[in-house]
Amino acid sequence: MSEATRRQLLQLGLGGAAVLALGGGLLSWVRGGYALLPGEVAIGLSVKQLCVARALVETLTPGGDGFPSGRELGLVQRVDEQVWAADEAMAADLRAALELIEHVPPLFGRYRRFSALGPAARREVFEALSRSRRNLFVQVASAMKQLIQICYYTDPRVWPAIGYDGPWVKEPKPPASASAYARLFAERGGRA
Amino acid sequence: MIRQGTELLRDGRDVSESVDVCVVGSGCGGASLAAWLAERGRSVVVVEQGGWYTKDDFDQREVHMLAKIDGGRGLHASDDLSVSLTYGNNVGGASVHYWADSYRTPPDRLEEWRDEFGIQGHGAEILAPYFEEIERDLNVHLAGDMYANTMNVLVERGARSLGWHVERVPQARKGCRASGHCMQGCSYDAKQSQLVTYIPRLLAAGGKLYADARADQLSMAGRRVDELVACVLDRATGRPGGPVVRVKARAFVVAAGGYGTPELLLRQGLKGRLPALGEHLFVNPCPMTHAVFDQDIVQWRNIPAAWGVEEFRLARYDGPRRVFGRPARSRYREGGYLFMPNQLHPGMLGAVLPGIGASHAELMRKLSKLGGTICWIDDVEPGSVRVDGGRRHVQVPLSGGNGERLRDAWRKQAELLFAVGARQVLFGDVEDTRIDGPRQIDAAVRALSIRPGRNVLAAPHPGGGARMGASDRDSVVGFDHRVHGIDNLFVADPSVFPSPPSVDPSLSILAFSRVAADAVAAALP
């Protein structure tokens, strides 16, 4: 994203949040009420951003009918890993995108944070974001969708549901970034 | 000898080299030029930002390999997210993830470069012996029937049924196992990338290569570059780890790729004296079209493109033709792209198919019956690379002539897919446009939005950002690949092309680098 676009993103994300905080008089609407689930660790993301990422994972990935859920796969940690391993500019964009998604629902008639919405409302908000007339919203939705879906469909536990027979090289060889992230994850008490 | 970041960081000390030639980048342009010069007895050091990986590191897992060999871990995009920037970030550059399609630059394009852009010294007759040599080195041969997966067979059959010109695609392969993991790097050393061709030759001739070393600064002394400083990167984080590599050389060659070369030169403050630097960017934006078939397609096995539709390589106009970056003087009719079968594994396919949750999963459940095609658009509207606030910015316009080509490419892809029995065609846009028959094509394609972020488009073949020409007013390098006004700085990658070569650029890059190698050798007394 360009600097201009990033500034727009930050302004929309934080500005939107500020308007709502003023309207409701609730600073906690912006900051409060976020908690990690047992075994989760926020390394590339803040605790708040990780919670938004978890809500997005639940919204964007299937579950049941042969498909494992994003939560079963620990997908939110994969998202956190991608942000941690990304270059600083890209990581900042991804974090800002999550902040925007968290506080955008009022623009679509839903007066709760994204992570506090129920599954149907989240889906509705995300689809509205994806098809918005604002390029920025579409860009944010597309970027997060692509990141999460590539993480989901590259997990071998999903392959039986889609009939993919997998790589011919049997032994995975993760990149150096994955090994470094795994060490940090373990050191900070993470559990898969 | 290859020295890697892990070793240099463990050692913790700066490294100094003094050689004849320092090359930045180890893709098609840099590795081949370095090998040719080393074989002529020149001392050569190559500095490569990415890591060194071999076939044993290529585990065929998409996310792992994006992190190892793709620039920005596959996450980088143009400023407005119109296109995903696809480029190599490893020893061997993009040749490690490319499809191995290996075309000579078509003579009509070389003539256009000569006639429209005044390019000298790179005509078909001059390049012909270089192409022959390179094709021998890379075992380039036309794809045989054993390479054609079902999607390829359908593309060939469909093109013939529609009366379109279709040809076998020349391939740089030896002992291909047909795993279908070309884009994740070849686990069998069958693809004749730089990793298994010119880099071993460079090393055998005594050349040195520093991996995980990001070229940051070219120190100037008058009209000459005196030294290159590269910081050593920690491969786990991609961040500088402390030590630097300093290379003094008699000649410096920048071959950091279509995005990296203009970026590096811009960071040296050369824009003021070279206004064309970073301008005139082309990327070959790639519209994809997906289709659901009744039969099994299994698009992820065998090679990506054994057959290619060449019918639309050159655009057709009513009146004089349109040339890259120049105002239209005529009305566009069709074409201006190469048309190929597509190959995607489930991670990338999942990312580019429309929808979310259960509806998306229903499509993915049909994985084996999903096929598709892709076109490399010969862009006519120039983009740009800029550096601002320490950050690289890439602009790729999808409007004007580029937009016309995108729509025509979507239309032709849908025609072919229905002609070979597709039940449904999907354009992959955010509106999730799907059509069930050829009568719906025109209306659907007209309605497709090409505003930023609405479609999934890759940008795999960047170039033009340091283009060749006679004058420093509108070009960056001369016909000897030397940067205007700097006596010992050269460019050897697609950045020097004045417009897209209209085919996969790898062989064009190699042949141009062969010319550049001669020029560099001549510049060293």
Tab-separated table of C-alpha atoms in Angstrom, chain B residues 296-465:
chain	number	residue	atom	x	y	z
B	296	ASP	CA	-11.057	-34.493	-13.626
B	297	ILE	CA	-8.496	-31.815	-14.497
B	298	VAL	CA	-5.934	-32.122	-11.656
B	299	GLN	CA	-4.286	-28.883	-12.722
B	300	TRP	CA	-1.535	-29.167	-10.122
B	301	ARG	CA	0.362	-32.051	-11.732
B	302	ASN	CA	2.806	-32.090	-14.641
B	303	ILE	CA	4.264	-28.863	-15.994
B	304	PRO	CA	2.239	-25.645	-16.035
B	305	ALA	CA	2.364	-24.810	-19.745
B	306	ALA	CA	3.150	-27.348	-22.437
B	307	TRP	CA	0.897	-25.498	-24.906
B	308	GLY	CA	0.510	-21.769	-25.331
B	309	VAL	CA	-1.951	-19.790	-27.429
B	310	GLU	CA	0.028	-17.356	-29.573
B	311	GLU	CA	-2.922	-16.078	-31.573
B	312	PHE	CA	-3.199	-12.949	-29.463
B	313	ARG	CA	0.457	-12.240	-28.685
B	314	LEU	CA	0.333	-9.121	-30.815
B	315	ALA	CA	-2.520	-6.685	-30.376
B	316	ARG	CA	-4.710	-5.919	-33.363
B	317	TYR	CA	-5.824	-2.406	-34.107
B	318	ASP	CA	-7.916	-0.578	-36.627
B	319	GLY	CA	-5.184	1.658	-37.940
B	320	PRO	CA	-1.580	2.093	-36.793
B	321	ARG	CA	-0.469	-0.059	-33.869
B	322	ARG	CA	-0.130	1.162	-30.322
B	323	VAL	CA	3.380	1.281	-28.816
B	324	PHE	CA	4.161	1.068	-25.100
B	325	GLY	CA	3.772	4.372	-23.314
B	326	ARG	CA	2.710	6.353	-26.382
B	327	PRO	CA	-0.722	7.899	-26.981
B	328	ALA	CA	-3.193	5.768	-28.910
B	329	ARG	CA	-3.532	6.671	-32.539
B	330	SER	CA	-5.908	3.886	-33.419
B	331	ARG	CA	-8.731	1.790	-32.113
B	332	TYR	CA	-7.890	-1.400	-30.218
B	333	ARG	CA	-9.611	-4.528	-31.428
B	334	GLU	CA	-8.154	-7.510	-29.564
B	335	GLY	CA	-5.061	-9.284	-28.282
B	336	GLY	CA	-1.785	-8.121	-26.797
B	337	TYR	CA	-1.137	-11.082	-24.505
B	338	LEU	CA	0.162	-14.617	-24.351
B	339	PHE	CA	-2.509	-17.113	-23.276
B	340	MET	CA	-1.588	-20.173	-21.202
B	341	PRO	CA	-3.100	-22.961	-19.147
B	342	ASN	CA	-2.888	-22.082	-15.477
B	343	GLN	CA	-1.460	-24.149	-12.660
B	344	LEU	CA	-2.274	-23.497	-9.036
B	345	HIS	CA	-1.904	-25.628	-5.928
B	346	PRO	CA	-4.608	-25.379	-3.269
B	347	GLY	CA	-3.058	-22.598	-1.184
B	348	MET	CA	-2.802	-20.156	-4.032
B	349	LEU	CA	-6.049	-21.362	-5.600
B	350	GLY	CA	-7.824	-20.909	-2.268
B	351	ALA	CA	-6.451	-17.388	-2.060
B	352	VAL	CA	-7.590	-16.343	-5.530
B	353	LEU	CA	-11.002	-18.024	-5.764
B	354	PRO	CA	-13.858	-15.738	-4.787
B	355	GLY	CA	-16.011	-16.055	-1.680
B	356	ILE	CA	-15.492	-17.015	1.936
B	357	GLY	CA	-16.469	-19.764	4.338
B	358	ALA	CA	-18.805	-22.504	3.184
B	359	SER	CA	-19.416	-21.175	-0.360
B	360	HIS	CA	-15.701	-20.949	-0.953
B	361	ALA	CA	-15.234	-24.414	0.542
B	362	GLU	CA	-17.811	-25.842	-1.878
B	363	LEU	CA	-15.652	-24.638	-4.756
B	364	MET	CA	-12.503	-25.992	-3.165
B	365	ARG	CA	-14.195	-29.356	-2.685
B	366	LYS	CA	-14.283	-29.551	-6.496
B	367	LEU	CA	-10.518	-29.043	-6.625
B	368	SER	CA	-9.790	-31.915	-8.996
B	369	LYS	CA	-12.387	-30.608	-11.468
B	370	LEU	CA	-11.202	-27.018	-11.384
B	371	GLY	CA	-9.148	-25.803	-14.285
B	372	GLY	CA	-8.221	-22.452	-15.623
B	373	THR	CA	-6.183	-20.240	-17.854
B	374	ILE	CA	-4.026	-17.163	-17.489
B	375	CYS	CA	-2.806	-14.434	-19.819
B	376	TRP	CA	0.354	-12.340	-19.632
B	377	ILE	CA	-0.857	-8.903	-20.667
B	378	ASP	CA	1.605	-6.890	-22.705
B	379	ASP	CA	1.052	-3.645	-20.804
B	380	VAL	CA	0.877	-0.445	-22.830
B	381	GLU	CA	0.224	1.980	-19.973
B	382	PRO	CA	3.486	2.510	-18.086
B	383	GLY	CA	3.733	2.135	-14.338
B	384	SER	CA	6.474	3.339	-12.043
B	385	VAL	CA	8.793	2.441	-9.185
B	386	ARG	CA	9.472	5.198	-6.658
B	387	VAL	CA	11.238	5.404	-3.332
B	388	ASP	CA	9.666	7.682	-0.779
B	389	GLY	CA	10.066	7.748	2.978
B	390	GLY	CA	12.479	4.856	2.741
B	391	ARG	CA	9.848	2.659	1.188
B	392	ARG	CA	9.474	1.338	-2.359
B	393	HIS	CA	6.253	2.254	-4.144
B	394	VAL	CA	5.059	0.495	-7.264
B	395	GLN	CA	2.264	1.893	-9.417
B	396	VAL	CA	0.631	-0.246	-12.096
B	397	PRO	CA	-2.263	1.348	-13.983
B	398	LEU	CA	-5.064	-0.941	-15.078
B	399	SER	CA	-6.872	1.751	-16.999
B	400	GLY	CA	-6.709	2.722	-20.686
B	401	GLY	CA	-5.021	0.224	-22.974
B	402	ASN	CA	-4.179	-2.121	-20.109
B	403	GLY	CA	-7.857	-2.313	-19.167
B	404	GLU	CA	-8.867	-3.019	-22.774
B	405	ARG	CA	-6.445	-5.919	-22.900
B	406	LEU	CA	-7.609	-7.280	-19.554
B	407	ARG	CA	-11.205	-7.405	-20.709
B	408	ASP	CA	-10.293	-9.006	-24.022
B	409	ALA	CA	-8.179	-11.598	-22.213
B	410	TRP	CA	-11.025	-12.492	-19.855
B	411	ARG	CA	-13.364	-12.765	-22.840
B	412	LYS	CA	-11.075	-15.051	-24.820
B	413	GLN	CA	-10.326	-17.236	-21.820
B	414	ALA	CA	-14.032	-17.752	-21.158
B	415	GLU	CA	-14.631	-18.568	-24.858
B	416	LEU	CA	-11.981	-21.253	-24.812
B	417	LEU	CA	-13.042	-22.723	-21.480
B	418	PHE	CA	-16.643	-23.113	-22.645
B	419	ALA	CA	-15.446	-24.487	-25.982
B	420	VAL	CA	-13.830	-27.408	-24.141
B	421	GLY	CA	-16.781	-28.200	-21.922
B	422	ALA	CA	-16.569	-25.977	-18.854
B	423	ARG	CA	-19.813	-26.084	-16.854
B	424	GLN	CA	-19.148	-22.777	-15.189
B	425	VAL	CA	-16.575	-20.034	-15.627
B	426	LEU	CA	-15.464	-17.803	-12.749
B	427	PHE	CA	-13.561	-14.576	-13.137
B	428	GLY	CA	-12.255	-14.477	-9.569
B	429	ASP	CA	-13.411	-10.919	-8.915
B	430	VAL	CA	-14.766	-9.749	-5.563
B	431	GLU	CA	-18.302	-9.726	-6.976
B	432	ASP	CA	-17.832	-13.449	-7.632
B	433	THR	CA	-18.944	-13.215	-11.265
B	434	ARG	CA	-19.818	-16.686	-12.566
B	435	ILE	CA	-21.362	-17.572	-15.885
B	436	ASP	CA	-22.835	-20.799	-17.178
B	437	GLY	CA	-22.559	-20.435	-20.928
B	438	PRO	CA	-20.859	-18.547	-23.753
B	439	ARG	CA	-23.849	-16.267	-24.359
B	440	GLN	CA	-23.226	-14.638	-20.994
B	441	ILE	CA	-19.587	-13.787	-21.708
B	442	ASP	CA	-19.935	-10.334	-23.226
B	443	ALA	CA	-22.262	-8.931	-20.590
B	444	ALA	CA	-20.219	-10.431	-17.745
B	445	VAL	CA	-16.907	-9.140	-19.038
B	446	ARG	CA	-18.314	-5.674	-19.694
B	447	ALA	CA	-19.562	-5.549	-16.111
B	448	LEU	CA	-16.297	-6.637	-14.506
B	449	SER	CA	-14.800	-3.831	-12.474
B	450	ILE	CA	-11.092	-3.217	-12.848
B	451	ARG	CA	-10.848	-0.804	-9.939
B	452	PRO	CA	-8.039	-1.589	-7.475
B	453	GLY	CA	-8.456	-4.694	-5.365
B	454	ARG	CA	-11.465	-5.982	-7.334
B	455	ASN	CA	-9.538	-8.707	-9.160
B	456	VAL	CA	-6.633	-10.972	-8.471
B	457	LEU	CA	-3.811	-10.097	-10.836
B	458	ALA	CA	-0.179	-11.125	-10.527
B	459	ALA	CA	2.664	-9.005	-11.877
B	460	PRO	CA	5.411	-11.519	-12.603
B	461	HIS	CA	7.568	-9.971	-15.335
B	462	PRO	CA	8.648	-6.466	-14.334
B	463	GLY	CA	10.974	-4.400	-16.449
B	464	GLY	CA	11.518	-1.052	-18.103
B	465	GLY	CA	12.449	0.912	-14.967
